Short mmCIF file of C-alpha atoms in Angstrom, two decimals:
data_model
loop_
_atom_site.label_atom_id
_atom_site.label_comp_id
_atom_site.label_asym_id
_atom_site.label_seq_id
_atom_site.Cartn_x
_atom_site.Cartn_y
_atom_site.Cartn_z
CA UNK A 18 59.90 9.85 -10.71
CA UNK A 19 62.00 8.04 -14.07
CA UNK A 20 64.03 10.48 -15.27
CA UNK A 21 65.31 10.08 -18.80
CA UNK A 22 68.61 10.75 -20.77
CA UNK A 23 66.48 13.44 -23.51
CA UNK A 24 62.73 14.32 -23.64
CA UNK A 25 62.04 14.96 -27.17
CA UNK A 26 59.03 17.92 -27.17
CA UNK A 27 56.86 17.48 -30.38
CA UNK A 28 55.98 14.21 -32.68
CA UNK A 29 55.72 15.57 -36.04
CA UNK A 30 58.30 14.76 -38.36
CA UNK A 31 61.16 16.49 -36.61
CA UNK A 32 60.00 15.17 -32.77
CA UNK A 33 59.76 11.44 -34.14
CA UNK A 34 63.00 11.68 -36.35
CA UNK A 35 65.40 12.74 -33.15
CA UNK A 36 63.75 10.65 -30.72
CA UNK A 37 64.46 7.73 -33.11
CA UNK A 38 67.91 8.49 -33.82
CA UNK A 39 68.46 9.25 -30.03
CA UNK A 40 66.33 5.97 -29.30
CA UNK A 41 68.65 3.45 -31.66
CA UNK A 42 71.97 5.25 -30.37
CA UNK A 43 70.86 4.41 -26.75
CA UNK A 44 69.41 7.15 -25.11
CA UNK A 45 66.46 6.25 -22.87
CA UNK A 46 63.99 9.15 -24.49
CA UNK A 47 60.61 10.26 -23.51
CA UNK A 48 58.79 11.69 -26.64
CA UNK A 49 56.01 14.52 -25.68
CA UNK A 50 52.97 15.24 -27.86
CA UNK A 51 50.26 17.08 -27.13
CA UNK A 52 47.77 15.90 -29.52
CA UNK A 53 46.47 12.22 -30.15
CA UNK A 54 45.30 12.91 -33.69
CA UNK A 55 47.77 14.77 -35.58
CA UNK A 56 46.85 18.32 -36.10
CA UNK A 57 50.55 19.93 -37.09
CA UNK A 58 52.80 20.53 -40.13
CA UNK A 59 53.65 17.63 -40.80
CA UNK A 60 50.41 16.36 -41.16
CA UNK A 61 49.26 18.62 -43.50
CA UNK A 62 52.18 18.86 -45.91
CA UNK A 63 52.27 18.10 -49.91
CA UNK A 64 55.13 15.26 -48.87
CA UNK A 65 57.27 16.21 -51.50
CA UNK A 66 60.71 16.07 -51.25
CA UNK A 67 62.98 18.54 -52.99
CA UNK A 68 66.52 16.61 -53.40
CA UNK A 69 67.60 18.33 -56.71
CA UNK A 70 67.02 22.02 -54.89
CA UNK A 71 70.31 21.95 -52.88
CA UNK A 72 71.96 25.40 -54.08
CA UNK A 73 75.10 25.12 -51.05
CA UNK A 74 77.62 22.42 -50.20
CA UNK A 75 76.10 21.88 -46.83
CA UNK A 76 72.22 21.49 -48.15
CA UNK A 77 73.72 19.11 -51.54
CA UNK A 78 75.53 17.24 -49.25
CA UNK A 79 72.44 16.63 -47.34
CA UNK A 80 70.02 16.36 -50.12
CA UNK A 81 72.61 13.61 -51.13
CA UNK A 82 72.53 11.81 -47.49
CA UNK A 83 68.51 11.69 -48.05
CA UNK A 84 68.45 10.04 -51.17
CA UNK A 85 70.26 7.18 -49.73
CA UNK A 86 68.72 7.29 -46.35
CA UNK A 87 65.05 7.35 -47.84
CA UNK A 88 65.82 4.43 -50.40
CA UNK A 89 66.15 2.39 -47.24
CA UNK A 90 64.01 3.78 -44.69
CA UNK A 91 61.21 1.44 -45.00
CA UNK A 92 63.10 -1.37 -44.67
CA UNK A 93 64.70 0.12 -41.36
CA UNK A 94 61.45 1.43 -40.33
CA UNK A 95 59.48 -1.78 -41.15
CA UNK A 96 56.89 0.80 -42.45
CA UNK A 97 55.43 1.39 -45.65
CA UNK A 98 56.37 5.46 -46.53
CA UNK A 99 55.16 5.55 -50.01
CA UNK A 100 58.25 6.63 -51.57
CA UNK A 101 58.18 7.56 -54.83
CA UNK A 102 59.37 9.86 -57.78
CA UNK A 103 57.36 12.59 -59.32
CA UNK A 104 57.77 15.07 -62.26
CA UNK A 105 57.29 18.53 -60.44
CA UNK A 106 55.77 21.43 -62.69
CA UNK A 107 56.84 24.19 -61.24
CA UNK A 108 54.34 26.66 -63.22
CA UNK A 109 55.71 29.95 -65.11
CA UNK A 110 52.46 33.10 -64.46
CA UNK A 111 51.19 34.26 -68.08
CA UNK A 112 52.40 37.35 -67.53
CA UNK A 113 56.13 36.24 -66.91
CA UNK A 114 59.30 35.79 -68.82
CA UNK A 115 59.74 31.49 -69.23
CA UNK A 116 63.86 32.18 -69.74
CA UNK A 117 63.87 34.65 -66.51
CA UNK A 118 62.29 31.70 -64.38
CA UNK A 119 64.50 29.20 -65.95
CA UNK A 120 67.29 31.46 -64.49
CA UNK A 121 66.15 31.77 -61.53
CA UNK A 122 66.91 28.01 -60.73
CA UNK A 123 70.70 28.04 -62.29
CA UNK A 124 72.06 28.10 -58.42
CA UNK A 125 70.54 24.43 -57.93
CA UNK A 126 72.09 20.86 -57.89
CA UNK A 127 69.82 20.05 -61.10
CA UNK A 128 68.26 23.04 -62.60
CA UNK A 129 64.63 21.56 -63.85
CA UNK A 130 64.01 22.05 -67.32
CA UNK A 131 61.80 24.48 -69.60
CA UNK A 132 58.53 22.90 -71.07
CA UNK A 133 56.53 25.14 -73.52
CA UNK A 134 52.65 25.78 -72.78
CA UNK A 135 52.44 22.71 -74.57
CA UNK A 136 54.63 20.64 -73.57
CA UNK A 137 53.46 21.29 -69.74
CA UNK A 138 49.57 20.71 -70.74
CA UNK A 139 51.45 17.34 -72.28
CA UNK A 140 52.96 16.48 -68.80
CA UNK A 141 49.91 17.66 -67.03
CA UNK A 142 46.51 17.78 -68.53
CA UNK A 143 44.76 19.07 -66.04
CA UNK A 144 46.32 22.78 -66.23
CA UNK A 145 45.30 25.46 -67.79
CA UNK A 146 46.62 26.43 -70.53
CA UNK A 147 45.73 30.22 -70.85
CA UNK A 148 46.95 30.80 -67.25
CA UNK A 149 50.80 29.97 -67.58
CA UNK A 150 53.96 31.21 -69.53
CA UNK A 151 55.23 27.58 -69.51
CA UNK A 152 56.54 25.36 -66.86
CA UNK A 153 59.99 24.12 -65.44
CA UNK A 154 60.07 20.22 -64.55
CA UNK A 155 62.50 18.37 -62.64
CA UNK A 156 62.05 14.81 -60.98
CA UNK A 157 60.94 15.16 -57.21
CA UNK A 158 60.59 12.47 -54.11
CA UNK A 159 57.72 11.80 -52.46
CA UNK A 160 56.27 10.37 -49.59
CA UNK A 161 53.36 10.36 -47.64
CA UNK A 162 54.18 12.43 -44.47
CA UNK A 163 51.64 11.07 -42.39
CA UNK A 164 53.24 7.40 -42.59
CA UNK A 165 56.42 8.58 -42.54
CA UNK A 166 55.86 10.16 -39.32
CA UNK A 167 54.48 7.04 -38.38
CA UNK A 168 57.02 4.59 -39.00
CA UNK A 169 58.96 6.68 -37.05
CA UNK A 170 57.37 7.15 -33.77
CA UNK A 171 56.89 2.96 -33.86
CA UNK A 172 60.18 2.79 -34.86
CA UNK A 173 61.40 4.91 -31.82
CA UNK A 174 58.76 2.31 -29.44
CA UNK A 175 60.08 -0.76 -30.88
CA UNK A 176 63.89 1.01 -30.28
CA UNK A 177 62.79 1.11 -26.23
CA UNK A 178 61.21 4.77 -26.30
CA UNK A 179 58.09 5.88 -24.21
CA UNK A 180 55.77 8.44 -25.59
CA UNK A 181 53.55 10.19 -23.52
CA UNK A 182 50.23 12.70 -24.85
CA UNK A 183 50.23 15.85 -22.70
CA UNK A 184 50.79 19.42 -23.55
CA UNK A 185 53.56 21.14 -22.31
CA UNK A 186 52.94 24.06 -19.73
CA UNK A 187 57.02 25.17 -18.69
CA UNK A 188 60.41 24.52 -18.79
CA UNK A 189 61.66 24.84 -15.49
CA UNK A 190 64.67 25.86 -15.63
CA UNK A 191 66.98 26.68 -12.17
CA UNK A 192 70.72 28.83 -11.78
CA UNK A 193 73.46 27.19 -13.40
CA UNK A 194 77.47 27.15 -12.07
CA UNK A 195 77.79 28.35 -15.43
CA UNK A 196 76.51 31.83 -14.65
CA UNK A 197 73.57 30.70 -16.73
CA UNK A 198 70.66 28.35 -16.62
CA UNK A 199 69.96 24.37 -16.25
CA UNK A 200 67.34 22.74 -17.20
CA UNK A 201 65.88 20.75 -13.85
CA UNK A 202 62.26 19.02 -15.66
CA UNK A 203 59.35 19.65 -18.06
CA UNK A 204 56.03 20.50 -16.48
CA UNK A 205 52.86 19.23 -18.43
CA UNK A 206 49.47 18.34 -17.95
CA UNK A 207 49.81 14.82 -16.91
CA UNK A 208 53.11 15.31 -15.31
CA UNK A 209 56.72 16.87 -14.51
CA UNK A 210 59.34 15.15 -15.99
CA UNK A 211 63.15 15.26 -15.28
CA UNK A 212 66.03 14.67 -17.87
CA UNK A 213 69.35 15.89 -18.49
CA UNK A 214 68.43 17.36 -22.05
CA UNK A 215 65.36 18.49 -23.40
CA UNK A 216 64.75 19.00 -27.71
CA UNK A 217 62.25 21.65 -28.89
CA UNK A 218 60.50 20.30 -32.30
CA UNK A 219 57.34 21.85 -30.99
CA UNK A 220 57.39 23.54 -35.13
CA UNK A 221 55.62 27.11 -34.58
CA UNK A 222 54.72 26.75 -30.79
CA UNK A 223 58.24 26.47 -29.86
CA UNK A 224 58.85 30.27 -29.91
CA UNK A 225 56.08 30.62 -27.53
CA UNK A 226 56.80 27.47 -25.50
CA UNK A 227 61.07 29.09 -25.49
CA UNK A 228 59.10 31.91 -23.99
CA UNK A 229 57.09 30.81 -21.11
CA UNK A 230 60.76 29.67 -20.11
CA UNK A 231 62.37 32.93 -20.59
CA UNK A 232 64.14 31.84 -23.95
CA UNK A 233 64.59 34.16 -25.84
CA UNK A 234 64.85 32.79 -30.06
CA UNK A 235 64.85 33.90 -33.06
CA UNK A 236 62.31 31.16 -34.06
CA UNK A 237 59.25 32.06 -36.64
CA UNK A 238 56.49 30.70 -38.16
CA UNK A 239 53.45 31.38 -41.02
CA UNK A 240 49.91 30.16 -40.36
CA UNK A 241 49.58 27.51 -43.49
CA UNK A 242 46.55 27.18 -44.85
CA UNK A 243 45.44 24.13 -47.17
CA UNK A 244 42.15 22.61 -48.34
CA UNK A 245 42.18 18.33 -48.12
CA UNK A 246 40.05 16.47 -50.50
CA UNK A 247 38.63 12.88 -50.54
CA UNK A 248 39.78 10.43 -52.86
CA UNK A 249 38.47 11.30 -56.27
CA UNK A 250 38.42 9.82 -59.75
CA UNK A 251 40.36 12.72 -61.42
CA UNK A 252 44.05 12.15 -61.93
CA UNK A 253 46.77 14.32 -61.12
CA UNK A 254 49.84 13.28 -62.56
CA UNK A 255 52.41 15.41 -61.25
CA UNK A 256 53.47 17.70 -58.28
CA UNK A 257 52.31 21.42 -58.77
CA UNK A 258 54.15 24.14 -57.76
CA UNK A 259 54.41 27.67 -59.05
CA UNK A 260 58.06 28.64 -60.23
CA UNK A 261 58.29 32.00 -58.21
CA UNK A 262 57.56 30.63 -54.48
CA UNK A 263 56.49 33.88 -52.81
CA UNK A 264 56.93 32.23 -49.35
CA UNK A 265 60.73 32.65 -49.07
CA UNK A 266 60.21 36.32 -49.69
CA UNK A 267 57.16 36.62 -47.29
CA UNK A 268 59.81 34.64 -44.71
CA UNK A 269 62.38 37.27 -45.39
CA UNK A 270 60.37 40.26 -45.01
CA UNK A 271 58.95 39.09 -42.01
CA UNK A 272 61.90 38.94 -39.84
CA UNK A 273 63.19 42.28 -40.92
CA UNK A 274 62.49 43.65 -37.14
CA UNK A 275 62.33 41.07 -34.63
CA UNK A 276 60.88 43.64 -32.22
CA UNK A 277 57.49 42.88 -34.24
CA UNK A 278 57.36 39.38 -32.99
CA UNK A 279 57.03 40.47 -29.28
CA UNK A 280 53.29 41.52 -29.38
CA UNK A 281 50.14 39.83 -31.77
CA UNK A 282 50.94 41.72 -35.11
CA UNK A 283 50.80 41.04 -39.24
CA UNK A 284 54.19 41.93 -40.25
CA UNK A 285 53.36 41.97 -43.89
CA UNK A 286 50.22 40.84 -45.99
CA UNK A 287 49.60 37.27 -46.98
CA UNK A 288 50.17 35.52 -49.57
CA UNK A 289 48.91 32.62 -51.80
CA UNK A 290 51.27 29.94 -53.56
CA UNK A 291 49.28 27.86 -56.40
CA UNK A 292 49.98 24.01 -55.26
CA UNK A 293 48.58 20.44 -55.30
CA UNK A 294 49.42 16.87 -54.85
CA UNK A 295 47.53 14.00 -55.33
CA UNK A 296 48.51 10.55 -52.49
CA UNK A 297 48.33 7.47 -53.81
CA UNK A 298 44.99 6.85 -51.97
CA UNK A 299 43.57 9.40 -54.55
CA UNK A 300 43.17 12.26 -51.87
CA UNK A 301 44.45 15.54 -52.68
CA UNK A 302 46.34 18.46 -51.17
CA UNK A 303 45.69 21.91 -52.26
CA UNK A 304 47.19 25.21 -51.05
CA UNK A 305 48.35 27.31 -50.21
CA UNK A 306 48.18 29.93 -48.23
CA UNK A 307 50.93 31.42 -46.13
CA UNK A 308 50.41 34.30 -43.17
CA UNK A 309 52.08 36.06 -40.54
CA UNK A 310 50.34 36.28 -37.60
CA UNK A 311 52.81 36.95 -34.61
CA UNK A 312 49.93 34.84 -32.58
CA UNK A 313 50.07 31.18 -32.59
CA UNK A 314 46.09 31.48 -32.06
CA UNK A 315 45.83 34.19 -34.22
CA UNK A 316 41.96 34.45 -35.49
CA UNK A 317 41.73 33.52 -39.27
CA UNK A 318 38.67 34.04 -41.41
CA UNK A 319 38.67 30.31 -42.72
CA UNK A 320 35.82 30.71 -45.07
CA UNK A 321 37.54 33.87 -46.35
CA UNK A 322 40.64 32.23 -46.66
CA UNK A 323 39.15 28.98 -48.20
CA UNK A 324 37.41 30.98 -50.98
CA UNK A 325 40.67 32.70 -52.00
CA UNK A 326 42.73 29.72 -51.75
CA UNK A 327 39.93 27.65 -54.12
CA UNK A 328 39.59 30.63 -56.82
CA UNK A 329 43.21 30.12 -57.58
CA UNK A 330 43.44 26.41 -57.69
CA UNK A 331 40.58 26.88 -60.32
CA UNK A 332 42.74 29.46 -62.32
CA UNK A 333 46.02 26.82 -62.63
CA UNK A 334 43.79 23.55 -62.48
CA UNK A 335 40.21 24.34 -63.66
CA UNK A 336 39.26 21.10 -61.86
CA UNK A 337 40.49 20.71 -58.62
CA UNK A 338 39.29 24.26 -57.34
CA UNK A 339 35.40 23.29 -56.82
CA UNK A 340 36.17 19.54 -55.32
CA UNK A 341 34.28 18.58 -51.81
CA UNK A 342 37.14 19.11 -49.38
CA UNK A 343 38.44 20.50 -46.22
CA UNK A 344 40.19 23.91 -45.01
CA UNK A 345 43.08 23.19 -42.55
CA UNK A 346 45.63 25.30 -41.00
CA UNK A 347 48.48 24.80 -39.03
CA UNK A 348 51.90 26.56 -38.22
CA UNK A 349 55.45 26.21 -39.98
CA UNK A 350 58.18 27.42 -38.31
CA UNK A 351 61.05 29.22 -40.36
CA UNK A 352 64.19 31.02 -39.40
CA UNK A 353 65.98 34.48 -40.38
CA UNK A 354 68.19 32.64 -43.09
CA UNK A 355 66.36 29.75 -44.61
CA UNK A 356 68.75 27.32 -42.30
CA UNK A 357 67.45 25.35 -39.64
CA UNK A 358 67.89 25.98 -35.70
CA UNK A 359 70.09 22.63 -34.42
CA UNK A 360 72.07 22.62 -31.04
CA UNK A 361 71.96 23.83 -27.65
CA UNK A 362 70.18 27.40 -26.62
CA UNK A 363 73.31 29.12 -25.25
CA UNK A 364 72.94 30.34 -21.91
CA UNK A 365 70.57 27.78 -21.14
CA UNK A 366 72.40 24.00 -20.37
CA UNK A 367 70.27 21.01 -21.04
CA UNK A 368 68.07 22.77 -23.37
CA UNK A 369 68.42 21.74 -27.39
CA UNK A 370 66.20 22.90 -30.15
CA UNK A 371 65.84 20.66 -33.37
CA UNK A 372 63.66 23.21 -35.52
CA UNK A 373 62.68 25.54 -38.59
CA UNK A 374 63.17 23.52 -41.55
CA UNK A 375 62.29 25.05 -45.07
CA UNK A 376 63.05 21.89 -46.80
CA UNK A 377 62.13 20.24 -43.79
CA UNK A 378 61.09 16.43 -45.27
CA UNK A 379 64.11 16.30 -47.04
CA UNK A 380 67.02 16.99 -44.63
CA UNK A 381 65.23 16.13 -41.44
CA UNK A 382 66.41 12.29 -41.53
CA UNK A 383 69.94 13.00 -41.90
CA UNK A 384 70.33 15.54 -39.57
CA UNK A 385 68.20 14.08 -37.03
CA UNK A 386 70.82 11.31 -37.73
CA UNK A 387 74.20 13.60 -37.18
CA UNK A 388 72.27 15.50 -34.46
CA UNK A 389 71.78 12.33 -32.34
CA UNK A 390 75.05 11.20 -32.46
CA UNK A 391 76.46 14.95 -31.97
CA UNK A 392 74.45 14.50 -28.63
CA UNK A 393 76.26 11.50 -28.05
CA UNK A 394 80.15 13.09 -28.25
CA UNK A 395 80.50 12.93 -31.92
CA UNK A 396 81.82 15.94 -33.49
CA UNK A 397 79.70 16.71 -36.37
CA UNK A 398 80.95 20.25 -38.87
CA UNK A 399 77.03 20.36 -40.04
CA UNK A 400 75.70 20.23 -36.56
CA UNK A 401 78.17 23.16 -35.74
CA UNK A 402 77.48 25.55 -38.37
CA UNK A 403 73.48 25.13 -37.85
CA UNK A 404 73.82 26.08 -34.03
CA UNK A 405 70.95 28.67 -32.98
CA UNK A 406 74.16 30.43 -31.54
CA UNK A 407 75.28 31.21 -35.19
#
C-alpha cells in the first residue's frame, strides 16, 4: 500500500487549492473526491470575488495577496480562469434608508459608492426601478469557479499529484503517545489509504465526516439553493447583490447553541438573498436561497423553494425571474465568527482541516499558499490565529 506525505479530502476550490500548494512545495499528495461531475459549492457559486470587502488587517492583507496572486494565476496554472472586473450593485430595498446602507459599508477597505434610482437603472438596465431605494457600486473580481477549480486540480497532476474518485467512509484514527489520537489511514470505497496528515475541505460534509471519526468541530453549513440558466441573449451587465446580506445574520443566529447541531433540526427560518451573475458564456446564476438544516441530506421542497427563489429575481430583475433554468442546491460551510477553520484538530495528530470560508474565492489561494508551507515548518502569524483551536 503507497502511503503519501498528505491526503487532501475534497476537490472543490479549497481541496484543489491545498493539494496544489502542498503538490509544488513537494509533498507527494493524494487528492480524494467523491464525485466525478462536480456537484459542490464551488460549482455552483456566482464566482465573484470580493477584494475591496476586507474590514480587518488580517482579511485586507489577504484580499491584497489575492489581487496579485489572481493577476497571475493563469499563467501559473496554464488555465484560462476568466478573470475579470465587474461593477457590483449591491441593491438598497424600497423601503430602506440609501445613507443608512451606505453606512453600513464604512468598516471596508473601499466603501462602494451611492448611485440614485437612476443612476443604478443607468449602470444596470435590467432592474427595477420601483423595487429599490438606490444602489451602492464598487468594482468586484470575477472568475469562473468551475475553471478555476480546474486549473487547479491539473495544476496539482502536472505538479506530481494523484487524485483518486471515492467517497470517504472513516478516519481511522488509533491512541496517540500524546495522550490523544493519530491518524493511522482513510477508509473509502475504493480503498484505505495511509499518510502522515490528512486535510478536511470536504465544505458542509466535513462536520459529519469529523464525526464518524469522533471529531468533535465547531464546523457549519446552510443548504444553498440557486437556479442555473442557459446561455441567453439578455445582457446582464453587472454583479447583483442586495446591500443588506441576510446570510451573515442567518450564520450568526444559527450557531447561538451548538447543542442544536447534534440532532436533524432548523435552527432558524430561511432566508432569501436577491442575486445574479451572468458568465461570459452567457449562462446565468440566480439565487439565492440560504437554510439551516442540521442534516446534510436534509429533505428540501425544490419546487417550493424554486418558486420563491424565481418570484424575487422577478421583483429586482423583471427579466431574469421566468428564464428556462435549473434549481440546484448544495452545502456551504461557515464558522461561529465569519473566519475560516485552518490548522490541526487538537487532540487529534495528523488530522488538518482547511475549511469554512465566507469569502471563500477570494482568500482561498493565499492561504492555501501560507497553509502549505506552514505544513512544511514555516511559521506563518495568519495560519496561527485561524487555528480551529482558537
Amino acid at each position: 500500500m503507497k502511503n503519501y506525505d498528505s491526503i487532501v479530502v475534497g476537490a472543490g476550490i479549497t481541496g484543489a487549492a491545498i493539494a496544489y500548494e502542498l503538490a509544488k512545495t513537494g509533498f507527494s499528495v493524494l487528492l480524494l473526491e467523491q464525485h466525478g461531475t462536480p456537484d459542490n459549492a464551488t460549482r455552483y457559486s456566482y464566482g465573484g470575488l470580493a477584494y475591496w470587502s476586507g474590514s480587518t488587517p488580517l482579511t485586507r492583507q489577504l484580499c491584497e495577496e489575492a489581487i496579485a496572486l489572481y493577476q497571475n494565476l493563469n499563467l501559473e496554472l496554464d488555465a484560462e480562469t476568466e478573470f475579470r472586473e465587474l461593477d457590483l450593485l449591491l441593491t438598497i430595498a424600497a423601503d430602506h434608508d440609501p445613507q443608512a446602507a451606505a453606512a453600513s459599508y464604512n468598516h471596508v477597505a473601499i466603501r462602494p459608492r451611492l448611485l440614485n434610482i437612476k443612476e443604478a437603472c443607468e449602470l444596470e438596465p435590467l432592474l427595477n426601478s420601483e423595487a429599490i431605494a438606490g444602489a451602492l457600486t464598487v468594482k468586484h473580481g470575477h472568475i469562473n469557479p468551475e475553471k478555476t477549480n480546474q486549473g487547479y486540480i491539473q495544476g496539482f497532476l502536472r505538479a506530481g499529484g494523484e487524485m483518486q474518485i471515492a467517497q470517504v467512509l472513516d478516519l481511522q484514527t488509533t491512541s496517540s503517545s500524546n495522550a490523544g489520537m493519530k491518524l493511522s489511514g482513510v477508509q473509502t470505497n475504493v480503498d484505505t489509504y495511509h499518510s502522515e496528515n490528512v486535510v478536511i475541505c470536504a465544505g458542509g460534509f466535513s462536520r459529519q465526516l469529523l464525526k464518524l471519526a469522533g471529531i468533535p468541530m465547531k464546523l457549519y453549513f446552510t443548504h444553498a439553493e440557486v437556479i442555473e440558466t442557459p446561455p441567453v441573449e439578455l445582457s446582464l451587465r453587472t454583479l447583483i447583490m442586495p446591500a443588506n446580506l441576510q446570510r451573515f445574520q442567518l450564520e450568526a443566529e444559527s450557531t447561538k447553541v451548538d447543542e442544536l447541531w447534534q440532532v436533524p433540526n432548523e435552527p432558524v427560518p430561511p432566508i432569501l438573498d436577491v442575486g445574479a451573475v451572468q458568465f461570459q458564456d452567457g449562462s446565468l446564476r440566480l439565487g439565492q436561497v440560504s437554510r439551516v438544516l442540521t442534516d446534510p441530506f436534509g429533505k428540501i421542497n425544490a419546487e417550493e423553494s424554486e418558486m420563491w427563489l424565481r418570484t424575487n429575481v422577478q421583483q429586482i430583475l423583471p427579466m431574469l425571474g421566468n428564464l428556462s433554468g435549473t434549481w440546484h442546491h448544495c452545502l456551504v460551510a461557515f464558522s461561529s465568527d465569519r473566519l475560516p477553520l485552518i490548522g490541526a484538530i487538537p487532540g487529534f495528530e495528523g488530522v488538518h482541516i482547511f475549511s469554512s470560508f465566507s469569502n471563500p474565492l477570494v482568500i482561498v489561494p493565499p492561504l492555501a499558499r501560507r497553509f502549505a508551507n506552514f505544513l512544511a515548518g514555516k511559521e506563518d502569524e495568519i495560519i496561527t490565529q485561524l487555528s480551529p483551536g482558537r
